[in-house]
Amino acid sequence: MRTNANGRRFNVHDLAEMPDDGRRYELIDGELLVSLAPEWPHQEAVGELFVRLRQACTPKHRVLTAPFGVRHDIFNELRPDVLVARYADLTLENLPAPPVLAVEVSSASSLLKDASLKKAVYARLGVRHFWLVDPDLDVPTITAWDLVGGAEYQRVERAVGDEIFRTRNPFPVEFSPVDLIAGLRPPA
């Protein structure tokens, strides 16, 4: 296990000391995860997804984007690219409860971490819905999982390219993966 300069596990107080260098710093069980600054396809997909979810959002929910922290305890703080939280669970600083939905938008450097490690941690934390978006310019995809039995995700929806992604959870919304990256192509 990697430790901080004081020889102990990293915690949320250490996160507050991390540089503002464009990287994303997260904690899983006291382990520091550092992600590179996102590229344009990632940012385009995050922005489009935020707008679509915000428009569909119910009054009892809020949609937020990274780097807003989901702080389970002092050794775990994740920062999903997009999250949907119950309004009543939010504080001004972070979300101390599981979000209703956590979305990770992958890049080449984060796909394995998002699809395995983070997905498993979200399940362990009780996040009811998890989406993984791949903003690949040729074959964009979005896959949705729902937590079953409180411990494991079951895939419930997948859309590729211009197929329509439809879900009712956490509220009804539909779009295609290409919609999330349409702004990357020059206007006709």
mmCIF file of C-alpha atoms in Angstrom:
data_model
loop_
_atom_site.group_PDB
_atom_site.id
_atom_site.type_symbol
_atom_site.label_atom_id
_atom_site.label_comp_id
_atom_site.label_asym_id
_atom_site.label_seq_id
_atom_site.Cartn_x
_atom_site.Cartn_y
_atom_site.Cartn_z
ATOM 1 C CA MET A 1 0.000 0.000 0.000
ATOM 2 C CA ARG A 2 1.330 3.406 -0.934
ATOM 3 C CA THR A 3 1.428 5.943 1.858
ATOM 4 C CA ASN A 4 1.700 9.686 2.043
ATOM 5 C CA ALA A 5 4.796 11.612 3.178
ATOM 6 C CA ASN A 6 3.889 10.901 6.824
ATOM 7 C CA GLY A 7 3.928 7.122 6.288
ATOM 8 C CA ARG A 8 0.156 6.624 6.562
ATOM 9 C CA ARG A 9 -2.699 5.978 4.157
ATOM 10 C CA PHE A 10 -3.954 8.949 2.187
ATOM 11 C CA ASN A 11 -7.148 10.555 3.435
ATOM 12 C CA VAL A 12 -9.470 13.374 2.386
ATOM 13 C CA HIS A 13 -7.325 15.927 4.226
ATOM 14 C CA ASP A 14 -4.425 14.953 1.947
ATOM 15 C CA LEU A 15 -6.688 15.474 -1.072
ATOM 16 C CA ALA A 16 -7.215 19.075 -0.025
ATOM 17 C CA GLU A 17 -3.439 19.570 -0.267
ATOM 18 C CA MET A 18 -3.116 18.219 -3.820
ATOM 19 C CA PRO A 19 -2.031 20.752 -6.454
ATOM 20 C CA ASP A 20 -4.549 22.378 -8.766
ATOM 21 C CA ASP A 21 -2.774 20.999 -11.836
ATOM 22 C CA GLY A 22 -5.692 19.830 -13.986
ATOM 23 C CA ARG A 23 -5.411 16.237 -12.810
ATOM 24 C CA ARG A 24 -8.143 14.457 -10.906
ATOM 25 C CA TYR A 25 -7.197 13.119 -7.464
ATOM 26 C CA GLU A 26 -9.405 10.463 -5.869
ATOM 27 C CA LEU A 27 -9.134 8.021 -2.970
ATOM 28 C CA ILE A 28 -10.088 4.381 -2.774
ATOM 29 C CA ASP A 29 -9.381 2.760 0.597
ATOM 30 C CA GLY A 30 -6.578 5.245 1.275
ATOM 31 C CA GLU A 31 -4.936 4.673 -2.113
ATOM 32 C CA LEU A 32 -4.431 7.782 -4.218
ATOM 33 C CA LEU A 33 -5.711 7.592 -7.816
ATOM 34 C CA VAL A 34 -4.418 10.266 -10.165
ATOM 35 C CA SER A 35 -5.969 10.762 -13.592
ATOM 36 C CA LEU A 36 -4.605 12.848 -16.432
ATOM 37 C CA ALA A 37 -6.373 16.006 -17.519
ATOM 38 C CA PRO A 38 -9.250 14.999 -19.811
ATOM 39 C CA GLU A 39 -9.192 15.474 -23.572
ATOM 40 C CA TRP A 40 -11.817 17.187 -25.717
ATOM 41 C CA PRO A 41 -13.929 14.047 -26.490
ATOM 42 C CA HIS A 42 -14.211 13.373 -22.760
ATOM 43 C CA GLN A 43 -15.182 16.964 -21.964
ATOM 44 C CA GLU A 44 -17.652 17.135 -24.865
ATOM 45 C CA ALA A 45 -19.413 13.967 -23.682
ATOM 46 C CA VAL A 46 -19.498 15.173 -20.055
ATOM 47 C CA GLY A 47 -20.981 18.518 -21.080
ATOM 48 C CA GLU A 48 -23.643 17.009 -23.322
ATOM 49 C CA LEU A 49 -24.563 14.385 -20.761
ATOM 50 C CA PHE A 50 -24.859 17.023 -18.035
ATOM 51 C CA VAL A 51 -27.233 19.102 -20.176
ATOM 52 C CA ARG A 52 -29.430 16.126 -21.084
ATOM 53 C CA LEU A 53 -29.623 14.854 -17.509
ATOM 54 C CA ARG A 54 -30.209 18.330 -16.106
ATOM 55 C CA GLN A 55 -33.129 18.880 -18.487
ATOM 56 C CA ALA A 56 -34.720 15.568 -17.435
ATOM 57 C CA CYS A 57 -33.910 15.896 -13.722
ATOM 58 C CA THR A 58 -36.703 15.776 -11.160
ATOM 59 C CA PRO A 59 -36.989 18.450 -8.438
ATOM 60 C CA LYS A 60 -35.793 16.020 -5.757
ATOM 61 C CA HIS A 61 -32.503 15.387 -7.614
ATOM 62 C CA ARG A 62 -29.469 17.417 -8.681
ATOM 63 C CA VAL A 63 -26.978 16.753 -11.476
ATOM 64 C CA LEU A 64 -23.337 17.677 -10.831
ATOM 65 C CA THR A 65 -20.050 17.226 -12.658
ATOM 66 C CA ALA A 66 -16.509 16.463 -11.517
ATOM 67 C CA PRO A 67 -14.637 17.364 -9.457
ATOM 68 C CA PHE A 68 -17.509 17.257 -6.942
ATOM 69 C CA GLY A 69 -16.586 14.583 -4.407
ATOM 70 C CA VAL A 70 -18.546 11.563 -3.268
ATOM 71 C CA ARG A 71 -17.065 11.162 0.206
ATOM 72 C CA HIS A 72 -17.929 7.819 1.770
ATOM 73 C CA ASP A 73 -15.443 8.223 4.657
ATOM 74 C CA ILE A 74 -12.037 9.820 5.212
ATOM 75 C CA PHE A 75 -10.279 7.156 3.099
ATOM 76 C CA ASN A 76 -12.696 7.127 0.145
ATOM 77 C CA GLU A 77 -13.567 10.017 -2.104
ATOM 78 C CA LEU A 78 -14.516 9.475 -5.731
ATOM 79 C CA ARG A 79 -15.275 12.177 -8.240
ATOM 80 C CA PRO A 80 -17.520 10.785 -10.969
ATOM 81 C CA ASP A 81 -17.558 12.691 -14.231
ATOM 82 C CA VAL A 82 -21.319 13.199 -13.799
ATOM 83 C CA LEU A 83 -23.471 12.283 -10.830
ATOM 84 C CA VAL A 84 -27.105 12.465 -9.879
ATOM 85 C CA ALA A 85 -27.783 12.901 -6.173
ATOM 86 C CA ARG A 86 -30.824 13.288 -4.031
ATOM 87 C CA TYR A 87 -31.062 16.982 -3.222
ATOM 88 C CA ALA A 88 -31.455 16.193 0.487
ATOM 89 C CA ASP A 89 -28.161 14.230 0.563
ATOM 90 C CA LEU A 90 -25.946 17.044 -0.742
ATOM 91 C CA THR A 91 -23.775 19.385 1.276
ATOM 92 C CA LEU A 92 -22.086 22.457 -0.172
ATOM 93 C CA GLU A 93 -18.700 20.680 -0.007
ATOM 94 C CA ASN A 94 -19.432 17.090 -1.097
ATOM 95 C CA LEU A 95 -21.872 14.210 -1.235
ATOM 96 C CA PRO A 96 -21.534 12.095 1.932
ATOM 97 C CA ALA A 97 -24.080 9.525 0.688
ATOM 98 C CA PRO A 98 -24.040 7.315 -2.396
ATOM 99 C CA PRO A 99 -25.238 9.126 -5.509
ATOM 100 C CA VAL A 100 -28.298 7.737 -7.249
ATOM 101 C CA LEU A 101 -26.252 7.607 -10.478
ATOM 102 C CA ALA A 102 -22.503 7.753 -11.090
ATOM 103 C CA VAL A 103 -21.244 8.200 -14.644
ATOM 104 C CA GLU A 104 -17.678 7.705 -15.776
ATOM 105 C CA VAL A 105 -16.665 8.943 -19.214
ATOM 106 C CA SER A 106 -13.650 6.922 -20.253
ATOM 107 C CA SER A 107 -10.536 7.800 -22.146
ATOM 108 C CA ALA A 108 -7.789 5.498 -23.381
ATOM 109 C CA SER A 109 -5.905 5.934 -20.101
ATOM 110 C CA SER A 110 -8.921 5.383 -17.812
ATOM 111 C CA LEU A 111 -11.074 2.714 -19.489
ATOM 112 C CA LEU A 112 -9.810 -0.255 -17.482
ATOM 113 C CA LYS A 113 -9.896 1.654 -14.184
ATOM 114 C CA ASP A 114 -13.410 2.998 -14.842
ATOM 115 C CA ALA A 115 -14.847 -0.320 -16.064
ATOM 116 C CA SER A 116 -13.445 -2.474 -13.282
ATOM 117 C CA LEU A 117 -12.034 -0.729 -10.213
ATOM 118 C CA LYS A 118 -14.389 2.240 -9.992
ATOM 119 C CA LYS A 119 -17.431 0.194 -10.992
ATOM 120 C CA ALA A 120 -16.670 -2.273 -8.180
ATOM 121 C CA VAL A 121 -16.196 0.529 -5.646
ATOM 122 C CA TYR A 122 -19.465 2.207 -6.678
ATOM 123 C CA ALA A 123 -21.250 -1.124 -6.154
ATOM 124 C CA ARG A 124 -19.619 -1.541 -2.746
ATOM 125 C CA LEU A 125 -20.724 1.991 -1.781
ATOM 126 C CA GLY A 126 -24.326 1.258 -2.783
ATOM 127 C CA VAL A 127 -24.605 3.452 -5.900
ATOM 128 C CA ARG A 128 -27.828 2.174 -7.466
ATOM 129 C CA HIS A 129 -27.051 3.084 -11.081
ATOM 130 C CA PHE A 130 -23.712 3.222 -12.910
ATOM 131 C CA TRP A 131 -23.110 4.297 -16.505
ATOM 132 C CA LEU A 132 -19.920 4.009 -18.519
ATOM 133 C CA VAL A 133 -19.550 6.237 -21.584
ATOM 134 C CA ASP A 134 -16.869 5.691 -24.212
ATOM 135 C CA PRO A 135 -16.688 8.830 -26.409
ATOM 136 C CA ASP A 136 -14.759 7.043 -29.176
ATOM 137 C CA LEU A 137 -15.157 9.094 -32.370
ATOM 138 C CA ASP A 138 -15.802 6.041 -34.555
ATOM 139 C CA VAL A 139 -17.895 3.872 -32.202
ATOM 140 C CA PRO A 140 -19.179 5.772 -29.145
ATOM 141 C CA THR A 141 -20.992 3.667 -26.549
ATOM 142 C CA ILE A 142 -22.908 3.979 -23.337
ATOM 143 C CA THR A 143 -23.591 1.072 -21.001
ATOM 144 C CA ALA A 144 -25.819 1.161 -17.925
ATOM 145 C CA TRP A 145 -25.833 -1.127 -14.897
ATOM 146 C CA ASP A 146 -28.270 -1.341 -11.978
ATOM 147 C CA LEU A 147 -27.295 -2.596 -8.535
ATOM 148 C CA VAL A 148 -29.067 -5.862 -7.718
ATOM 149 C CA GLY A 149 -29.189 -7.403 -4.291
ATOM 150 C CA GLY A 150 -27.216 -4.478 -2.909
ATOM 151 C CA ALA A 151 -23.892 -5.947 -4.004
ATOM 152 C CA GLU A 152 -23.479 -6.542 -7.725
ATOM 153 C CA TYR A 153 -24.225 -4.683 -10.950
ATOM 154 C CA GLN A 154 -26.354 -6.154 -13.699
ATOM 155 C CA ARG A 155 -26.147 -4.654 -17.185
ATOM 156 C CA VAL A 156 -29.536 -3.219 -18.141
ATOM 157 C CA GLU A 157 -28.891 -1.121 -21.252
ATOM 158 C CA ARG A 158 -26.247 -0.585 -23.918
ATOM 159 C CA ALA A 159 -26.284 1.645 -26.986
ATOM 160 C CA VAL A 160 -23.672 1.961 -29.716
ATOM 161 C CA GLY A 161 -23.285 4.757 -32.251
ATOM 162 C CA ASP A 162 -26.651 6.153 -33.261
ATOM 163 C CA GLU A 163 -28.724 3.569 -31.358
ATOM 164 C CA ILE A 164 -31.067 5.152 -28.812
ATOM 165 C CA PHE A 165 -30.117 4.748 -25.163
ATOM 166 C CA ARG A 166 -33.311 4.676 -23.076
ATOM 167 C CA THR A 167 -33.578 4.484 -19.337
ATOM 168 C CA ARG A 168 -36.089 5.278 -16.637
ATOM 169 C CA ASN A 169 -33.486 5.361 -13.865
ATOM 170 C CA PRO A 170 -32.933 7.591 -12.060
ATOM 171 C CA PHE A 171 -35.507 9.371 -14.268
ATOM 172 C CA PRO A 172 -36.577 8.965 -17.905
ATOM 173 C CA VAL A 173 -34.042 10.112 -20.480
ATOM 174 C CA GLU A 174 -33.076 9.050 -23.990
ATOM 175 C CA PHE A 175 -30.324 9.956 -26.434
ATOM 176 C CA SER A 176 -27.759 8.224 -28.616
ATOM 177 C CA PRO A 177 -24.020 7.959 -27.926
ATOM 178 C CA VAL A 178 -23.276 9.978 -31.082
ATOM 179 C CA ASP A 179 -25.340 12.824 -29.607
ATOM 180 C CA LEU A 180 -22.770 13.111 -26.820
ATOM 181 C CA ILE A 181 -19.891 13.737 -29.231
ATOM 182 C CA ALA A 182 -21.678 15.582 -32.053
ATOM 183 C CA GLY A 183 -19.894 18.816 -31.143
ATOM 184 C CA LEU A 184 -16.553 17.252 -32.109
ATOM 185 C CA ARG A 185 -17.484 17.264 -35.776
ATOM 186 C CA PRO A 186 -17.359 20.505 -37.759
ATOM 187 C CA PRO A 187 -20.747 21.928 -38.751
ATOM 188 C CA ALA A 188 -21.922 20.899 -42.209
#
